[in-house]
Coordinates of C-alpha atoms in Angstrom, one line a residue:
Chain J
M1 CA -2.9 -9.8 34.5
P2 CA -0.3 -12.4 33.2
S3 CA 0.4 -12.9 29.8
K4 CA -0.5 -16.4 27.7
C5 CA -0.3 -17.8 24.5
V6 CA -3.3 -16.9 22.4
P7 CA -4.8 -20.8 21.4
D8 CA -4.1 -22.1 18.0
E9 CA -7.6 -22.3 16.8
H10 CA -8.3 -18.6 17.9
H11 CA -8.0 -15.3 15.5
V12 CA -6.3 -12.0 15.6
V13 CA -6.9 -9.2 14.3
R14 CA -5.0 -6.2 13.2
Y15 CA -5.7 -2.9 12.0
V16 CA -4.5 -1.9 8.1
P17 CA -4.2 1.8 6.8
W18 CA -5.9 2.8 3.8
A19 CA -2.3 3.0 2.4
R20 CA -2.0 -0.9 3.3
L21 CA -4.5 -2.0 1.7
R22 CA -4.5 -3.7 -2.1
K23 CA -6.3 -2.3 -4.2
D24 CA -7.6 -2.6 -8.1
E25 CA -6.9 1.1 -9.9
H26 CA -9.8 2.1 -9.2
D27 CA -9.7 2.1 -5.6
N28 CA -11.8 -1.3 -4.8
V29 CA -10.6 -2.9 -2.1
L30 CA -9.0 -6.7 -2.5
G31 CA -7.4 -6.9 0.1
V32 CA -4.5 -6.3 2.4
L33 CA -0.9 -5.7 1.1
G34 CA 1.9 -7.6 2.9
A35 CA 3.1 -4.1 3.7
A36 CA 0.0 -4.4 6.4
F37 CA 2.5 -7.0 8.6
K38 CA 5.8 -4.6 8.1
L39 CA 7.2 -3.6 11.7
R40 CA 7.7 -0.1 12.5
D41 CA 12.1 0.0 12.8
A42 CA 11.4 0.8 16.6
E43 CA 9.0 -2.2 17.0
T44 CA 10.0 -5.5 18.0
Y45 CA 6.4 -7.6 18.0
L46 CA 3.6 -7.3 15.6
S47 CA 0.6 -5.7 17.2
A48 CA -2.9 -7.5 16.7
T49 CA -6.1 -8.1 18.8
W50 CA -7.3 -11.0 19.9
A51 CA -10.7 -11.6 19.1
E52 CA -12.2 -14.6 20.9
F53 CA -11.0 -12.7 24.0
F54 CA -13.8 -10.9 24.3
A55 CA -16.2 -14.3 24.5
A56 CA -18.8 -12.8 22.6
G57 CA -20.5 -15.9 20.8
S58 CA -19.9 -16.8 17.1
R59 CA -16.5 -15.6 15.6
Q60 CA -18.3 -13.4 13.6
A61 CA -19.4 -11.4 16.6
C62 CA -15.3 -12.2 18.6
V63 CA -13.9 -10.2 15.6
I64 CA -16.8 -7.2 15.5
A65 CA -16.1 -7.4 19.3
A66 CA -12.1 -7.1 18.9
I67 CA -12.9 -4.3 16.0
K68 CA -14.9 -2.2 18.3
A69 CA -12.1 -2.6 21.1
I70 CA -9.6 -1.0 18.8
R71 CA -11.7 1.6 17.6
T72 CA -11.8 2.5 21.5
S73 CA -8.0 2.1 21.5
Q74 CA -5.6 4.9 21.5
I75 CA -5.2 3.9 17.4
V76 CA -7.1 6.6 15.3
V77 CA -9.2 4.4 13.1
R78 CA -9.6 6.2 9.3
P79 CA -12.8 6.0 7.6
R80 CA -11.4 3.9 4.8
S81 CA -9.1 1.9 6.5
G82 CA -9.4 -2.1 7.3
F83 CA -9.0 -5.2 9.6
A84 CA -6.8 -8.4 8.4
V85 CA -8.6 -11.2 10.4
G86 CA -6.4 -14.1 10.6
N87 CA -5.7 -17.8 12.1
V88 CA -3.1 -18.0 15.2
Q89 CA -2.1 -21.6 13.8
R90 CA -2.2 -20.3 9.9
V91 CA -0.3 -17.6 11.0
K92 CA 2.6 -19.4 13.2
D93 CA 2.3 -22.4 10.4
T94 CA 3.2 -20.0 7.5
C95 CA 5.8 -18.4 9.3
L96 CA 7.3 -21.7 10.4
A97 CA 7.4 -22.9 6.6
D98 CA 9.5 -19.9 5.2
K99 CA 12.9 -20.9 4.6
Q100 CA 13.8 -18.9 7.4
K101 CA 11.7 -20.7 10.0
H102 CA 10.3 -18.2 12.1
K103 CA 8.9 -19.3 15.1
I104 CA 6.1 -17.2 16.1
R105 CA 4.9 -16.9 19.6
V106 CA 1.7 -14.9 20.0
I107 CA 0.6 -13.4 23.5
H108 CA -1.4 -12.2 25.1
E109 CA -0.5 -8.5 25.9
P110 CA -3.2 -6.4 27.4
Q111 CA -2.9 -2.9 27.1
T112 CA -4.2 -0.5 28.7
D113 CA -6.6 0.7 25.9
N114 CA -6.9 -2.8 24.7
S115 CA -7.6 -5.4 27.2
G116 CA -7.6 -7.8 23.8
H117 CA -4.0 -6.8 22.6
A118 CA -2.3 -10.0 21.6
A119 CA 1.5 -9.3 20.7
L120 CA 3.0 -12.0 17.6
H121 CA 6.8 -12.0 19.2
G122 CA 9.6 -13.4 16.7
W123 CA 8.1 -11.5 13.8
P124 CA 10.5 -10.9 10.9
H125 CA 11.7 -7.3 10.4
D126 CA 13.1 -8.2 6.6
N127 CA 11.0 -11.0 5.2
D128 CA 8.8 -9.2 2.1
P129 CA 8.0 -12.4 0.4
L130 CA 6.7 -14.0 3.7
L131 CA 4.7 -10.8 4.0
E132 CA 3.3 -10.9 1.0
L133 CA 2.3 -14.7 1.5
L134 CA 0.8 -13.9 4.6
A135 CA -1.7 -10.9 3.2
E136 CA -2.7 -13.6 0.2
D137 CA -3.3 -16.5 2.2
A138 CA -3.3 -17.0 6.0
W139 CA -3.5 -13.7 6.9
S140 CA -5.6 -12.2 3.7
E141 CA -9.0 -12.0 5.7
T142 CA -10.5 -8.4 5.1
I143 CA -12.9 -6.4 6.7
L144 CA -13.6 -3.0 5.8
N145 CA -14.5 -0.6 8.9
K146 CA -17.0 1.1 7.0
D147 CA -18.5 -2.1 7.0
V148 CA -18.7 -2.9 10.5
M149 CA -22.0 -0.9 12.1
V150 CA -23.5 -3.2 15.2
S151 CA -24.2 -6.2 13.6
A152 CA -23.5 -6.9 9.6
V153 CA -19.8 -7.1 8.6
T154 CA -18.9 -8.0 4.8
I155 CA -15.8 -10.2 4.1
T156 CA -13.8 -9.5 1.0
R157 CA -11.7 -12.7 0.4
Chain H
M1 CA -10.6 53.8 3.6
S2 CA -11.0 50.3 2.0
T3 CA -9.7 47.5 2.9
I4 CA -7.6 45.1 1.1
Q5 CA -8.1 41.3 2.1
I6 CA -4.9 39.3 1.2
L7 CA -5.5 35.8 1.5
P8 CA -2.7 32.7 1.4
P9 CA -1.7 31.3 -2.1
H10 CA -3.5 27.5 -1.5
H11 CA -4.9 26.3 -4.6
D12 CA -6.3 23.2 -4.8
A13 CA -4.1 20.5 -4.8
K14 CA -6.6 18.2 -6.9
Q15 CA -6.1 21.1 -10.0
I16 CA -2.0 21.2 -10.1
G17 CA -1.1 19.4 -13.4
H18 CA -4.5 18.7 -14.9
F19 CA -3.8 21.8 -17.4
L20 CA -0.7 21.0 -19.2
V21 CA 0.6 22.0 -22.5
S22 CA 2.7 19.9 -24.2
T23 CA 4.2 18.5 -27.6
P24 CA 3.8 14.6 -27.8
T25 CA 7.3 13.0 -29.5
G26 CA 7.0 9.8 -30.8
G27 CA 10.6 8.5 -30.7
V28 CA 11.1 5.6 -28.0
G29 CA 14.9 5.5 -27.3
P30 CA 15.3 9.2 -27.0
A31 CA 12.1 9.8 -25.2
S32 CA 13.4 7.5 -22.5
E33 CA 16.4 9.0 -22.5
L34 CA 14.2 12.6 -21.9
I35 CA 11.6 11.2 -19.1
K36 CA 15.1 9.6 -17.5
E37 CA 16.8 13.4 -17.5
R38 CA 13.3 15.2 -16.7
L39 CA 13.0 13.0 -13.5
K40 CA 16.5 13.2 -12.7
A41 CA 16.1 17.2 -12.5
L42 CA 13.0 16.8 -10.4
G43 CA 13.7 14.4 -8.4
E44 CA 16.3 16.8 -6.9
P45 CA 14.5 19.1 -4.0
T46 CA 13.7 22.6 -4.8
P47 CA 13.3 25.8 -2.3
T48 CA 9.4 25.4 -3.0
F49 CA 9.4 21.8 -2.3
A50 CA 11.4 20.2 -0.4
A51 CA 9.5 16.9 -0.5
T52 CA 12.7 15.0 0.7
H53 CA 13.3 16.6 4.1
R54 CA 10.3 18.2 5.0
H55 CA 10.4 20.1 8.2
K56 CA 8.4 18.4 10.4
S57 CA 7.2 21.2 12.0
Q58 CA 4.7 21.5 9.1
G59 CA 1.4 20.4 10.1
L60 CA 0.6 17.0 8.6
D61 CA -1.9 18.7 5.8
E62 CA 0.7 20.5 4.6
Q63 CA 3.1 17.8 4.1
L64 CA 0.3 15.8 2.3
Y65 CA -0.3 19.0 0.1
D66 CA 3.2 19.6 -0.8
A67 CA 4.0 16.1 -1.6
L68 CA 0.9 15.8 -3.9
A69 CA 1.8 18.6 -5.4
T70 CA 5.4 18.0 -6.2
F71 CA 3.7 14.2 -7.6
K72 CA 1.5 16.5 -10.2
I73 CA 4.3 18.8 -11.3
T74 CA 6.6 15.6 -11.6
T75 CA 4.0 14.0 -13.5
A76 CA 3.0 16.9 -15.4
A77 CA 6.9 17.1 -16.8
V78 CA 6.5 13.4 -18.5
A79 CA 3.2 14.5 -19.3
M80 CA 3.7 13.4 -23.0
H81 CA 4.2 9.9 -22.5
L82 CA 1.3 9.8 -20.6
D83 CA -2.2 9.5 -22.3
R84 CA -4.4 12.3 -20.9
D85 CA -7.1 10.6 -19.4
W86 CA -4.9 7.7 -18.1
R87 CA -3.1 10.7 -16.0
S88 CA -6.0 12.2 -15.0
K89 CA -6.9 9.1 -13.6
L90 CA -3.4 8.8 -11.8
F91 CA -3.9 11.8 -10.1
E92 CA -7.4 11.0 -8.9
Q93 CA -5.4 7.6 -6.9
L94 CA -2.8 10.0 -5.5
D95 CA -5.6 12.2 -4.0
S96 CA -7.1 9.4 -2.7
L97 CA -3.8 7.7 -1.6
L98 CA -3.1 11.0 0.3
A99 CA -6.5 11.9 1.6
L100 CA -5.9 13.7 4.9
E101 CA -8.6 12.3 6.6
D102 CA -7.7 8.6 5.3
W103 CA -3.7 9.1 6.4
E104 CA -2.2 7.3 8.8
A105 CA -0.5 10.1 11.6
A106 CA 2.8 8.4 11.6
D107 CA 3.3 7.8 8.3
P108 CA 5.6 10.2 6.5
P109 CA 3.9 11.1 2.7
P110 CA 5.7 8.9 0.2
S111 CA 8.7 10.4 -0.7
I112 CA 9.5 11.9 -4.2
E113 CA 11.7 9.7 -4.7
S114 CA 9.8 6.9 -4.6
F115 CA 7.5 8.8 -7.1
S116 CA 10.2 9.4 -9.7
T117 CA 10.4 5.5 -9.5
L118 CA 7.1 4.7 -9.8
L119 CA 6.4 7.3 -12.3
R120 CA 9.8 5.9 -14.5
M121 CA 8.4 2.6 -14.2
L122 CA 4.9 3.5 -15.4
T123 CA 6.6 5.4 -18.4
S124 CA 8.6 2.0 -18.8
L125 CA 6.3 -0.2 -18.9
R126 CA 3.5 1.9 -20.6
P127 CA 0.2 -0.6 -18.6
E128 CA -2.8 -0.2 -20.4
R129 CA -4.4 -0.9 -16.6
R130 CA -3.3 1.5 -13.9
P131 CA -1.8 -0.2 -11.0
G132 CA -4.0 -0.1 -7.5
L133 CA -1.6 2.5 -5.5
G134 CA -0.5 1.9 -1.7
A135 CA 2.3 3.0 0.8
T136 CA 4.9 1.5 3.0
E137 CA 5.0 3.0 6.8
D138 CA 8.7 4.3 5.7
G139 CA 7.7 6.2 2.4
N140 CA 7.5 4.6 -0.9
F141 CA 5.2 3.5 -3.0
I142 CA 3.8 0.5 -3.8
A143 CA 2.2 -0.5 -7.0
S144 CA 0.0 -3.8 -7.3
W145 CA -2.1 -5.7 -9.8
T146 CA -4.5 -8.4 -9.1
T147 CA -6.5 -10.3 -11.8
T148 CA -9.9 -12.3 -11.8
K149 CA -7.5 -15.5 -11.1
D150 CA -6.0 -13.8 -8.3
D151 CA -2.6 -13.3 -10.4
R152 CA -0.2 -10.7 -8.4
L153 CA 2.0 -8.2 -8.8
T154 CA 3.0 -5.9 -6.6
I155 CA 6.3 -3.6 -6.8
E156 CA 7.6 -1.4 -4.1
C157 CA 9.0 1.7 -5.7
L158 CA 12.5 2.3 -3.8
T159 CA 14.8 5.5 -4.5
G160 CA 17.4 5.8 -7.5
D161 CA 14.4 4.0 -10.2
I162 CA 15.1 0.5 -8.3
A163 CA 11.8 -1.9 -7.7
R164 CA 11.6 -4.2 -5.2
W165 CA 8.7 -6.7 -6.8
H166 CA 7.0 -9.9 -5.9
L167 CA 4.4 -11.9 -7.9
A168 CA 2.3 -14.8 -7.4
V169 CA 1.1 -16.7 -10.5
T170 CA -1.1 -19.8 -11.1
I171 CA 0.5 -21.7 -13.9
D172 CA -0.6 -25.3 -15.1
D173 CA -3.0 -25.6 -11.4
E174 CA 0.7 -24.9 -9.9
R175 CA 0.6 -21.7 -7.5
E176 CA 4.3 -19.8 -8.7
R177 CA 5.8 -17.2 -6.7
A178 CA 9.0 -14.7 -7.4
A179 CA 10.3 -11.8 -6.0
G180 CA 13.3 -9.7 -6.6
I181 CA 15.1 -6.2 -6.4
T182 CA 15.5 -4.5 -9.9
P183 CA 16.4 -1.6 -11.8
V184 CA 12.8 -0.5 -13.2
H185 CA 14.7 -0.4 -16.9
R186 CA 15.3 -4.3 -16.7
L187 CA 11.6 -5.0 -15.4
A188 CA 9.6 -5.8 -18.6
E189 CA 12.3 -8.4 -19.3
V190 CA 12.4 -10.0 -15.8
L191 CA 8.7 -9.6 -15.6
Q192 CA 8.4 -11.8 -19.3
P193 CA 8.5 -15.2 -18.2
Y194 CA 5.4 -14.4 -16.1
A195 CA 3.2 -13.2 -19.3
P196 CA 3.1 -9.8 -17.6
K197 CA 0.2 -8.6 -19.9
R198 CA -2.2 -10.9 -17.5
W199 CA -1.8 -7.3 -15.2
F200 CA -1.1 -5.1 -17.4
R201 CA -4.4 -5.7 -20.0
D202 CA -7.4 -3.9 -19.6
A203 CA -9.1 -7.2 -20.7
E204 CA -8.1 -9.2 -17.4
Q205 CA -9.7 -6.4 -14.7
V206 CA -10.2 -7.9 -11.4
R207 CA -13.8 -7.5 -10.1
A208 CA -13.8 -6.0 -6.6
G209 CA -15.3 -8.6 -3.9

């Protein structure tokens, strides 16, 4: 399947481990930490899942479909983990507005275990303030894994 | 002939550090130096808890158990500077953060060096409110505070008592951000222009969504 850009009006969903969720002192989840978007040393792009690829109807339905795709991929989704949902245009704009002017390309790159896999190329390796800003704003919508049943989700913002 | 069964001494990590015999001290200056010395000594790996160079052959559950035990023993060394209830709840947060069922297999447990920095920071700032705890993919603790007005303070605890911090606050309806890398002993001074009590006082507690 040829690669193509994910449309700007669409959304990407990223798996966020428990350790990268922003919490209060009682472990109530408030959102995600900037560290949720940090590349590991060997990574050359940031991985996410294209929600609308699954064409499940409403945006919420698309997001749930993407989460289900992540659950069936090689990622081991832990009970108290979460998912961050971001609009492609807003993520790109936020990165471009940074003083380092990161130009991000969001490419649909299907993988054998996740046909909706999206790769965010041009992602910075060392720009923590930008990652914190994304976690606070453009990529802050957070869904907890435990809240995703068949039909209902609770969105924390 | 009777059989004696010997079980491996695998204690409950959640109980480590809860029972302490310590004499509180009142002095601030000498106490600060004492904490520094104790944390420095405890930051060194020991034969029992070689947390900085864990054997790769160790299973993840053992690594997490060892790390948790090390963190609690380290905390016990400065227990006189932490309120008992406050410390007990910090331990619960550590138990929760390092829970095996929620830990990413690709992540190393946070390092003892990072924990020493976290502890040094907490005993230096002495916040009424404990931070939310997180961890980076490369083994550093993250402490974060968030207020009802979404004023955020996020501190990554690097090795050697160094803090990488970010904050976002709304002052006079303007969103303001700042970031820096600062020795822990200077954090209070560096954060002062942003009225850090907004994060550290209980009254500013955020309500979870």
